[in-house]
PDB file of N, CA and C in Angstrom:
ATOM      1  N   MET G   1      93.185  80.908 105.770  1.00  0.00           N
ATOM      2  CA  MET G   1      91.784  80.907 106.107  1.00  0.00           C
ATOM      3  C   MET G   1      91.020  81.449 104.907  1.00  0.00           C
ATOM      4  N   SER G   2      89.908  80.856 104.615  1.00  0.00           N
ATOM      5  CA  SER G   2      89.055  81.300 103.517  1.00  0.00           C
ATOM      6  C   SER G   2      87.600  81.047 103.882  1.00  0.00           C
ATOM      7  N   ILE G   3      86.716  81.583 103.063  1.00  0.00           N
ATOM      8  CA  ILE G   3      85.289  81.385 103.291  1.00  0.00           C
ATOM      9  C   ILE G   3      84.790  80.391 102.250  1.00  0.00           C
ATOM     10  N   THR G   4      84.107  79.364 102.708  1.00  0.00           N
ATOM     11  CA  THR G   4      83.624  78.319 101.816  1.00  0.00           C
ATOM     12  C   THR G   4      82.321  78.756 101.136  1.00  0.00           C
ATOM     13  N   ASP G   5      81.820  77.921 100.240  1.00  0.00           N
ATOM     14  CA  ASP G   5      80.591  78.238  99.506  1.00  0.00           C
ATOM     15  C   ASP G   5      79.385  78.389 100.423  1.00  0.00           C
ATOM     16  N   ASP G   6      79.363  77.654 101.525  1.00  0.00           N
ATOM     17  CA  ASP G   6      78.236  77.755 102.448  1.00  0.00           C
ATOM     18  C   ASP G   6      78.477  78.792 103.541  1.00  0.00           C
ATOM     19  N   LYS G   7      79.329  79.782 103.256  1.00  0.00           N
ATOM     20  CA  LYS G   7      79.585  80.945 104.134  1.00  0.00           C
ATOM     21  C   LYS G   7      80.157  80.557 105.490  1.00  0.00           C
ATOM     22  N   LYS G   8      81.030  79.559 105.505  1.00  0.00           N
ATOM     23  CA  LYS G   8      81.729  79.169 106.722  1.00  0.00           C
ATOM     24  C   LYS G   8      83.218  79.342 106.512  1.00  0.00           C
ATOM     25  N   PHE G   9      83.930  79.528 107.609  1.00  0.00           N
ATOM     26  CA  PHE G   9      85.371  79.678 107.530  1.00  0.00           C
ATOM     27  C   PHE G   9      86.026  78.326 107.300  1.00  0.00           C
ATOM     28  N   GLY G  10      86.965  78.293 106.392  1.00  0.00           N
ATOM     29  CA  GLY G  10      87.714  77.072 106.129  1.00  0.00           C
ATOM     30  C   GLY G  10      89.188  77.316 106.388  1.00  0.00           C
ATOM     31  N   PHE G  11      89.822  76.407 107.069  1.00  0.00           N
ATOM     32  CA  PHE G  11      91.233  76.528 107.402  1.00  0.00           C
ATOM     33  C   PHE G  11      92.039  75.500 106.629  1.00  0.00           C
ATOM     34  N   GLU G  12      93.150  75.941 106.103  1.00  0.00           N
ATOM     35  CA  GLU G  12      94.042  75.046 105.369  1.00  0.00           C
ATOM     36  C   GLU G  12      95.337  74.916 106.156  1.00  0.00           C
ATOM     37  N   GLU G  13      95.694  73.690 106.466  1.00  0.00           N
ATOM     38  CA  GLU G  13      96.919  73.458 107.222  1.00  0.00           C
ATOM     39  C   GLU G  13      98.113  73.636 106.299  1.00  0.00           C
ATOM     40  N   GLN G  14      98.975  74.580 106.637  1.00  0.00           N
ATOM     41  CA  GLN G  14     100.164  74.854 105.837  1.00  0.00           C
ATOM     42  C   GLN G  14     101.271  73.849 106.126  1.00  0.00           C
ATOM     43  N   ARG G  15     101.487  73.599 107.405  1.00  0.00           N
ATOM     44  CA  ARG G  15     102.598  72.752 107.828  1.00  0.00           C
ATOM     45  C   ARG G  15     102.297  72.215 109.217  1.00  0.00           C
ATOM     46  N   SER G  16     102.849  71.066 109.536  1.00  0.00           N
ATOM     47  CA  SER G  16     102.746  70.525 110.891  1.00  0.00           C
ATOM     48  C   SER G  16     104.055  69.834 111.229  1.00  0.00           C
ATOM     49  N   ALA G  17     104.277  69.608 112.518  1.00  0.00           N
ATOM     50  CA  ALA G  17     105.516  68.963 112.954  1.00  0.00           C
ATOM     51  C   ALA G  17     105.287  68.277 114.287  1.00  0.00           C
ATOM     52  N   ASN G  18     106.009  67.199 114.512  1.00  0.00           N
ATOM     53  CA  ASN G  18     106.025  66.527 115.804  1.00  0.00           C
ATOM     54  C   ASN G  18     107.187  67.090 116.611  1.00  0.00           C
ATOM     55  N   VAL G  19     106.931  67.349 117.864  1.00  0.00           N
ATOM     56  CA  VAL G  19     107.981  67.897 118.723  1.00  0.00           C
ATOM     57  C   VAL G  19     108.761  66.735 119.338  1.00  0.00           C
ATOM     58  N   PRO G  20     110.063  66.682 119.052  1.00  0.00           N
ATOM     59  CA  PRO G  20     110.864  65.587 119.626  1.00  0.00           C
ATOM     60  C   PRO G  20     111.108  65.816 121.118  1.00  0.00           C
ATOM     61  N   VAL G  21     110.934  64.754 121.902  1.00  0.00           N
ATOM     62  CA  VAL G  21     111.152  64.864 123.347  1.00  0.00           C
ATOM     63  C   VAL G  21     112.226  63.912 123.838  1.00  0.00           C
ATOM     64  N   GLY G  22     112.719  63.088 122.969  1.00  0.00           N
ATOM     65  CA  GLY G  22     113.759  62.142 123.365  1.00  0.00           C
ATOM     66  C   GLY G  22     114.742  61.915 122.239  1.00  0.00           C
ATOM     67  N   TYR G  23     115.791  61.175 122.553  1.00  0.00           N
ATOM     68  CA  TYR G  23     116.846  60.916 121.576  1.00  0.00           C
ATOM     69  C   TYR G  23     116.337  60.097 120.402  1.00  0.00           C
ATOM     70  N   GLN G  24     115.406  59.200 120.662  1.00  0.00           N
ATOM     71  CA  GLN G  24     114.866  58.357 119.604  1.00  0.00           C
ATOM     72  C   GLN G  24     114.063  59.164 118.571  1.00  0.00           C
ATOM     73  N   GLU G  25     113.596  60.331 118.955  1.00  0.00           N
ATOM     74  CA  GLU G  25     112.783  61.168 118.069  1.00  0.00           C
ATOM     75  C   GLU G  25     113.583  62.335 117.481  1.00  0.00           C
ATOM     76  N   ARG G  26     114.894  62.236 117.494  1.00  0.00           N
ATOM     77  CA  ARG G  26     115.740  63.344 117.058  1.00  0.00           C
ATOM     78  C   ARG G  26     115.538  63.709 115.586  1.00  0.00           C
ATOM     79  N   TYR G  27     115.055  62.800 114.797  1.00  0.00           N
ATOM     80  CA  TYR G  27     114.835  63.074 113.379  1.00  0.00           C
ATOM     81  C   TYR G  27     113.667  64.033 113.145  1.00  0.00           C
ATOM     82  N   TYR G  28     112.845  64.214 114.158  1.00  0.00           N
ATOM     83  CA  TYR G  28     111.746  65.172 114.045  1.00  0.00           C
ATOM     84  C   TYR G  28     112.243  66.616 114.039  1.00  0.00           C
ATOM     85  N   TRP G  29     113.493  66.833 114.388  1.00  0.00           N
ATOM     86  CA  TRP G  29     114.022  68.206 114.378  1.00  0.00           C
ATOM     87  C   TRP G  29     114.001  68.791 112.968  1.00  0.00           C
ATOM     88  N   TYR G  30     114.133  67.954 111.949  1.00  0.00           N
ATOM     89  CA  TYR G  30     114.029  68.444 110.577  1.00  0.00           C
ATOM     90  C   TYR G  30     112.642  69.032 110.314  1.00  0.00           C
ATOM     91  N   GLU G  31     111.634  68.348 110.811  1.00  0.00           N
ATOM     92  CA  GLU G  31     110.275  68.864 110.668  1.00  0.00           C
ATOM     93  C   GLU G  31     110.112  70.194 111.393  1.00  0.00           C
ATOM     94  N   ILE G  32     110.696  70.299 112.578  1.00  0.00           N
ATOM     95  CA  ILE G  32     110.608  71.540 113.351  1.00  0.00           C
ATOM     96  C   ILE G  32     111.275  72.676 112.592  1.00  0.00           C
ATOM     97  N   LEU G  33     112.454  72.426 112.019  1.00  0.00           N
ATOM     98  CA  LEU G  33     113.157  73.461 111.271  1.00  0.00           C
ATOM     99  C   LEU G  33     112.386  73.862 110.008  1.00  0.00           C
ATOM    100  N   GLU G  34     111.790  72.907 109.324  1.00  0.00           N
ATOM    101  CA  GLU G  34     110.960  73.219 108.165  1.00  0.00           C
ATOM    102  C   GLU G  34     109.737  74.036 108.577  1.00  0.00           C
ATOM    103  N   PHE G  35     109.165  73.686 109.708  1.00  0.00           N
ATOM    104  CA  PHE G  35     108.013  74.413 110.225  1.00  0.00           C
ATOM    105  C   PHE G  35     108.386  75.858 110.537  1.00  0.00           C
ATOM    106  N   ILE G  36     109.519  76.075 111.170  1.00  0.00           N
ATOM    107  CA  ILE G  36     109.971  77.431 111.498  1.00  0.00           C
ATOM    108  C   ILE G  36     110.262  78.219 110.218  1.00  0.00           C
ATOM    109  N   ALA G  37     110.861  77.572 109.216  1.00  0.00           N
ATOM    110  CA  ALA G  37     111.128  78.244 107.945  1.00  0.00           C
ATOM    111  C   ALA G  37     109.822  78.643 107.258  1.00  0.00           C
ATOM    112  N   CYS G  38     108.829  77.774 107.311  1.00  0.00           N
ATOM    113  CA  CYS G  38     107.530  78.089 106.733  1.00  0.00           C
ATOM    114  C   CYS G  38     106.885  79.273 107.449  1.00  0.00           C
ATOM    115  N   LEU G  39     106.960  79.286 108.768  1.00  0.00           N
ATOM    116  CA  LEU G  39     106.419  80.411 109.532  1.00  0.00           C
ATOM    117  C   LEU G  39     107.141  81.713 109.191  1.00  0.00           C
ATOM    118  N   GLN G  40     108.455  81.633 109.011  1.00  0.00           N
ATOM    119  CA  GLN G  40     109.229  82.819 108.651  1.00  0.00           C
ATOM    120  C   GLN G  40     108.782  83.373 107.298  1.00  0.00           C
ATOM    121  N   GLU G  41     108.569  82.505 106.312  1.00  0.00           N
ATOM    122  CA  GLU G  41     108.098  82.945 105.002  1.00  0.00           C
ATOM    123  C   GLU G  41     106.720  83.587 105.088  1.00  0.00           C
ATOM    124  N   LEU G  42     105.822  82.976 105.857  1.00  0.00           N
ATOM    125  CA  LEU G  42     104.494  83.545 106.024  1.00  0.00           C
ATOM    126  C   LEU G  42     104.552  84.900 106.717  1.00  0.00           C
ATOM    127  N   LEU G  43     105.433  85.043 107.694  1.00  0.00           N
ATOM    128  CA  LEU G  43     105.591  86.311 108.403  1.00  0.00           C
ATOM    129  C   LEU G  43     106.137  87.394 107.473  1.00  0.00           C
ATOM    130  N   GLU G  44     107.103  87.065 106.632  1.00  0.00           N
ATOM    131  CA  GLU G  44     107.652  88.034 105.691  1.00  0.00           C
ATOM    132  C   GLU G  44     106.593  88.466 104.681  1.00  0.00           C
ATOM    133  N   GLU G  45     105.779  87.522 104.224  1.00  0.00           N
ATOM    134  CA  GLU G  45     104.695  87.863 103.298  1.00  0.00           C
ATOM    135  C   GLU G  45     103.691  88.791 103.965  1.00  0.00           C
ATOM    136  N   GLN G  46     103.371  88.503 105.218  1.00  0.00           N
ATOM    137  CA  GLN G  46     102.432  89.339 105.958  1.00  0.00           C
ATOM    138  C   GLN G  46     103.009  90.732 106.171  1.00  0.00           C
ATOM    139  N   ASP G  47     104.300  90.838 106.450  1.00  0.00           N
ATOM    140  CA  ASP G  47     104.943  92.144 106.612  1.00  0.00           C
ATOM    141  C   ASP G  47     104.889  92.958 105.323  1.00  0.00           C
ATOM    142  N   GLU G  48     105.090  92.311 104.169  1.00  0.00           N
ATOM    143  CA  GLU G  48     105.008  93.009 102.887  1.00  0.00           C
ATOM    144  C   GLU G  48     103.611  93.561 102.645  1.00  0.00           C
ATOM    145  N   VAL G  49     102.606  92.745 102.920  1.00  0.00           N
ATOM    146  CA  VAL G  49     101.225  93.194 102.741  1.00  0.00           C
ATOM    147  C   VAL G  49     100.919  94.340 103.695  1.00  0.00           C
ATOM    148  N   ASP G  50     101.367  94.225 104.934  1.00  0.00           N
ATOM    149  CA  ASP G  50     101.139  95.271 105.920  1.00  0.00           C
ATOM    150  C   ASP G  50     101.800  96.576 105.488  1.00  0.00           C
ATOM    151  N   ASN G  51     103.028  96.508 104.995  1.00  0.00           N
ATOM    152  CA  ASN G  51     103.719  97.713 104.534  1.00  0.00           C
ATOM    153  C   ASN G  51     103.014  98.337 103.337  1.00  0.00           C
ATOM    154  N   ASP G  52     102.539  97.506 102.413  1.00  0.00           N
ATOM    155  CA  ASP G  52     101.804  98.031 101.259  1.00  0.00           C
ATOM    156  C   ASP G  52     100.534  98.748 101.698  1.00  0.00           C
ATOM    157  N   LEU G  53      99.794  98.140 102.618  1.00  0.00           N
ATOM    158  CA  LEU G  53      98.560  98.765 103.095  1.00  0.00           C
ATOM    159  C   LEU G  53      98.836 100.065 103.833  1.00  0.00           C
ATOM    160  N   ARG G  54      99.876 100.087 104.646  1.00  0.00           N
ATOM    161  CA  ARG G  54     100.217 101.316 105.367  1.00  0.00           C
ATOM    162  C   ARG G  54     100.648 102.424 104.417  1.00  0.00           C
ATOM    163  N   SER G  55     101.431 102.084 103.393  1.00  0.00           N
ATOM    164  CA  SER G  55     101.872 103.118 102.457  1.00  0.00           C
ATOM    165  C   SER G  55     100.702 103.637 101.625  1.00  0.00           C
ATOM    166  N   GLU G  56      99.770 102.775 101.251  1.00  0.00           N
ATOM    167  CA  GLU G  56      98.594 103.229 100.524  1.00  0.00           C
ATOM    168  C   GLU G  56      97.732 104.142 101.380  1.00  0.00           C
ATOM    169  N   HIS G  57      97.653 103.851 102.656  1.00  0.00           N
ATOM    170  CA  HIS G  57      96.823 104.644 103.550  1.00  0.00           C
ATOM    171  C   HIS G  57      97.462 105.998 103.861  1.00  0.00           C
ATOM    172  N   SER G  58      98.764 106.037 104.019  1.00  0.00           N
ATOM    173  CA  SER G  58      99.420 107.270 104.446  1.00  0.00           C
ATOM    174  C   SER G  58      99.832 108.165 103.289  1.00  0.00           C
ATOM    175  N   ASP G  59     100.054 107.617 102.105  1.00  0.00           N
ATOM    176  CA  ASP G  59     100.523 108.403 100.975  1.00  0.00           C
ATOM    177  C   ASP G  59      99.779 108.000  99.711  1.00  0.00           C
ATOM    178  N   PRO G  60      98.523 108.415  99.623  1.00  0.00           N
ATOM    179  CA  PRO G  60      97.780 108.031  98.428  1.00  0.00           C
ATOM    180  C   PRO G  60      98.274 108.792  97.203  1.00  0.00           C
ATOM    181  N   THR G  61      98.475 108.092  96.130  1.00  0.00           N
ATOM    182  CA  THR G  61      98.858 108.733  94.879  1.00  0.00           C
ATOM    183  C   THR G  61      97.676 108.645  93.931  1.00  0.00           C
ATOM    184  N   ILE G  62      97.389 109.760  93.283  1.00  0.00           N
ATOM    185  CA  ILE G  62      96.249 109.829  92.387  1.00  0.00           C
ATOM    186  C   ILE G  62      96.769 109.976  90.969  1.00  0.00           C
ATOM    187  N   GLU G  63      96.325 109.114  90.109  1.00  0.00           N
ATOM    188  CA  GLU G  63      96.709 109.178  88.706  1.00  0.00           C
ATOM    189  C   GLU G  63      95.972 110.329  88.042  1.00  0.00           C
ATOM    190  N   GLU G  64      96.573 110.907  87.018  1.00  0.00           N
ATOM    191  CA  GLU G  64      95.962 112.026  86.299  1.00  0.00           C
ATOM    192  C   GLU G  64      94.597 111.649  85.734  1.00  0.00           C
ATOM    193  N   GLU G  65      94.452 110.405  85.267  1.00  0.00           N
ATOM    194  CA  GLU G  65      93.197 109.978  84.677  1.00  0.00           C
ATOM    195  C   GLU G  65      92.072 109.875  85.699  1.00  0.00           C
ATOM    196  N   GLU G  66      92.393 109.867  86.981  1.00  0.00           N
ATOM    197  CA  GLU G  66      91.384 109.697  88.017  1.00  0.00           C
ATOM    198  C   GLU G  66      90.885 111.019  88.592  1.00  0.00           C
ATOM    199  N   THR G  67      91.446 112.135  88.188  1.00  0.00           N
ATOM    200  CA  THR G  67      91.045 113.412  88.764  1.00  0.00           C
ATOM    201  C   THR G  67      89.786 113.931  88.089  1.00  0.00           C
ATOM    202  N   ILE G  68      89.035 114.713  88.815  1.00  0.00           N
ATOM    203  CA  ILE G  68      87.806 115.295  88.277  1.00  0.00           C
ATOM    204  C   ILE G  68      88.149 116.267  87.157  1.00  0.00           C
ATOM    205  N   LYS G  69      89.215 117.035  87.341  1.00  0.00           N
ATOM    206  CA  LYS G  69      89.619 117.993  86.324  1.00  0.00           C
ATOM    207  C   LYS G  69      89.886 117.283  84.993  1.00  0.00           C
ATOM    208  N   HIS G  70      90.587 116.167  85.026  1.00  0.00           N
ATOM    209  CA  HIS G  70      90.898 115.433  83.805  1.00  0.00           C
ATOM    210  C   HIS G  70      89.622 114.906  83.138  1.00  0.00           C
ATOM    211  N   ILE G  71      88.714 114.403  83.928  1.00  0.00           N
ATOM    212  CA  ILE G  71      87.464 113.879  83.381  1.00  0.00           C
ATOM    213  C   ILE G  71      86.658 114.990  82.726  1.00  0.00           C
ATOM    214  N   PHE G  72      86.576 116.157  83.398  1.00  0.00           N
ATOM    215  CA  PHE G  72      85.834 117.268  82.813  1.00  0.00           C
ATOM    216  C   PHE G  72      86.488 117.777  81.532  1.00  0.00           C
ATOM    217  N   GLU G  73      87.804 117.726  81.467  1.00  0.00           N
ATOM    218  CA  GLU G  73      88.496 118.217  80.282  1.00  0.00           C
ATOM    219  C   GLU G  73      88.408 117.251  79.108  1.00  0.00           C
ATOM    220  N   THR G  74      88.305 115.958  79.373  1.00  0.00           N
ATOM    221  CA  THR G  74      88.341 114.984  78.282  1.00  0.00           C
ATOM    222  C   THR G  74      86.970 114.455  77.878  1.00  0.00           C
ATOM    223  N   GLU G  75      86.004 114.495  78.746  1.00  0.00           N
ATOM    224  CA  GLU G  75      84.685 113.942  78.437  1.00  0.00           C
ATOM    225  C   GLU G  75      83.806 115.010  77.783  1.00  0.00           C
ATOM    226  N   ASN G  76      82.730 114.561  77.183  1.00  0.00           N
ATOM    227  CA  ASN G  76      81.770 115.448  76.550  1.00  0.00           C
ATOM    228  C   ASN G  76      80.777 115.918  77.613  1.00  0.00           C
ATOM    229  N   ILE G  77      81.130 116.985  78.309  1.00  0.00           N
ATOM    230  CA  ILE G  77      80.325 117.501  79.417  1.00  0.00           C
ATOM    231  C   ILE G  77      79.862 118.913  79.031  1.00  0.00           C
ATOM    232  N   PRO G  78      78.627 119.294  79.339  1.00  0.00           N
ATOM    233  CA  PRO G  78      78.142 120.629  78.979  1.00  0.00           C
ATOM    234  C   PRO G  78      79.048 121.730  79.536  1.00  0.00           C
ATOM    235  N   ASN G  79      79.117 122.851  78.840  1.00  0.00           N
ATOM    236  CA  ASN G  79      79.982 123.965  79.228  1.00  0.00           C
ATOM    237  C   ASN G  79      79.658 124.516  80.612  1.00  0.00           C
ATOM    238  N   SER G  80      78.415 124.427  81.032  1.00  0.00           N
ATOM    239  CA  SER G  80      78.040 124.963  82.340  1.00  0.00           C
ATOM    240  C   SER G  80      78.708 124.198  83.486  1.00  0.00           C
ATOM    241  N   PHE G  81      79.154 122.963  83.214  1.00  0.00           N
ATOM    242  CA  PHE G  81      79.807 122.165  84.248  1.00  0.00           C
ATOM    243  C   PHE G  81      81.325 122.145  84.099  1.00  0.00           C
ATOM    244  N   ARG G  82      81.864 122.777  83.082  1.00  0.00           N
ATOM    245  CA  ARG G  82      83.297 122.719  82.835  1.00  0.00           C
ATOM    246  C   ARG G  82      84.075 123.578  83.816  1.00  0.00           C
ATOM    247  N   ILE G  83      85.315 123.178  84.073  1.00  0.00           N
ATOM    248  CA  ILE G  83      86.223 123.916  84.949  1.00  0.00           C
ATOM    249  C   ILE G  83      86.842 125.053  84.143  1.00  0.00           C
ATOM    250  N   PRO G  84      86.935 126.251  84.719  1.00  0.00           N
ATOM    251  CA  PRO G  84      87.560 127.374  83.998  1.00  0.00           C
ATOM    252  C   PRO G  84      89.000 127.022  83.618  1.00  0.00           C
ATOM    253  N   GLN G  85      89.454 127.515  82.482  1.00  0.00           N
ATOM    254  CA  GLN G  85      90.766 127.170  81.959  1.00  0.00           C
ATOM    255  C   GLN G  85      91.862 128.118  82.412  1.00  0.00           C
ATOM    256  N   ASN G  86      91.641 128.896  83.460  1.00  0.00           N
ATOM    257  CA  ASN G  86      92.671 129.842  83.902  1.00  0.00           C
ATOM    258  C   ASN G  86      93.667 129.210  84.877  1.00  0.00           C
ATOM    259  N   ASP G  87      93.658 127.903  84.991  1.00  0.00           N
ATOM    260  CA  ASP G  87      94.618 127.140  85.806  1.00  0.00           C
ATOM    261  C   ASP G  87      94.649 127.565  87.265  1.00  0.00           C
ATOM    262  N   VAL G  88      93.528 127.913  87.826  1.00  0.00           N
ATOM    263  CA  VAL G  88      93.440 128.271  89.233  1.00  0.00           C
ATOM    264  C   VAL G  88      93.674 127.058  90.105  1.00  0.00           C
ATOM    265  N   PHE G  89      93.310 125.883  89.638  1.00  0.00           N
ATOM    266  CA  PHE G  89      93.373 124.686  90.446  1.00  0.00           C
ATOM    267  C   PHE G  89      94.723 123.994  90.399  1.00  0.00           C
ATOM    268  N   GLU G  90      95.671 124.480  89.636  1.00  0.00           N
ATOM    269  CA  GLU G  90      96.955 123.796  89.549  1.00  0.00           C
ATOM    270  C   GLU G  90      97.954 124.336  90.543  1.00  0.00           C
TER     271      GLU G  90
END
């Protein structure tokens, strides 16, 4: 699913299959198996994204360059705004 230029939802068909109901249509089972395999791949991809989002939400990691202390120590900031160097915050 995506959003088109005119702000409407657009759907892209990934896969389709005919359901066999008789012996004459037995060759459609290949389509059904391909369809199930495609769904399995999409489900695994969705699980990976879900796990990534959950881990980011529950265990955020902050890089040293993103901390306020690092910015104050490396940027040209007036002394009145600087963090004391007695390592109280570590």
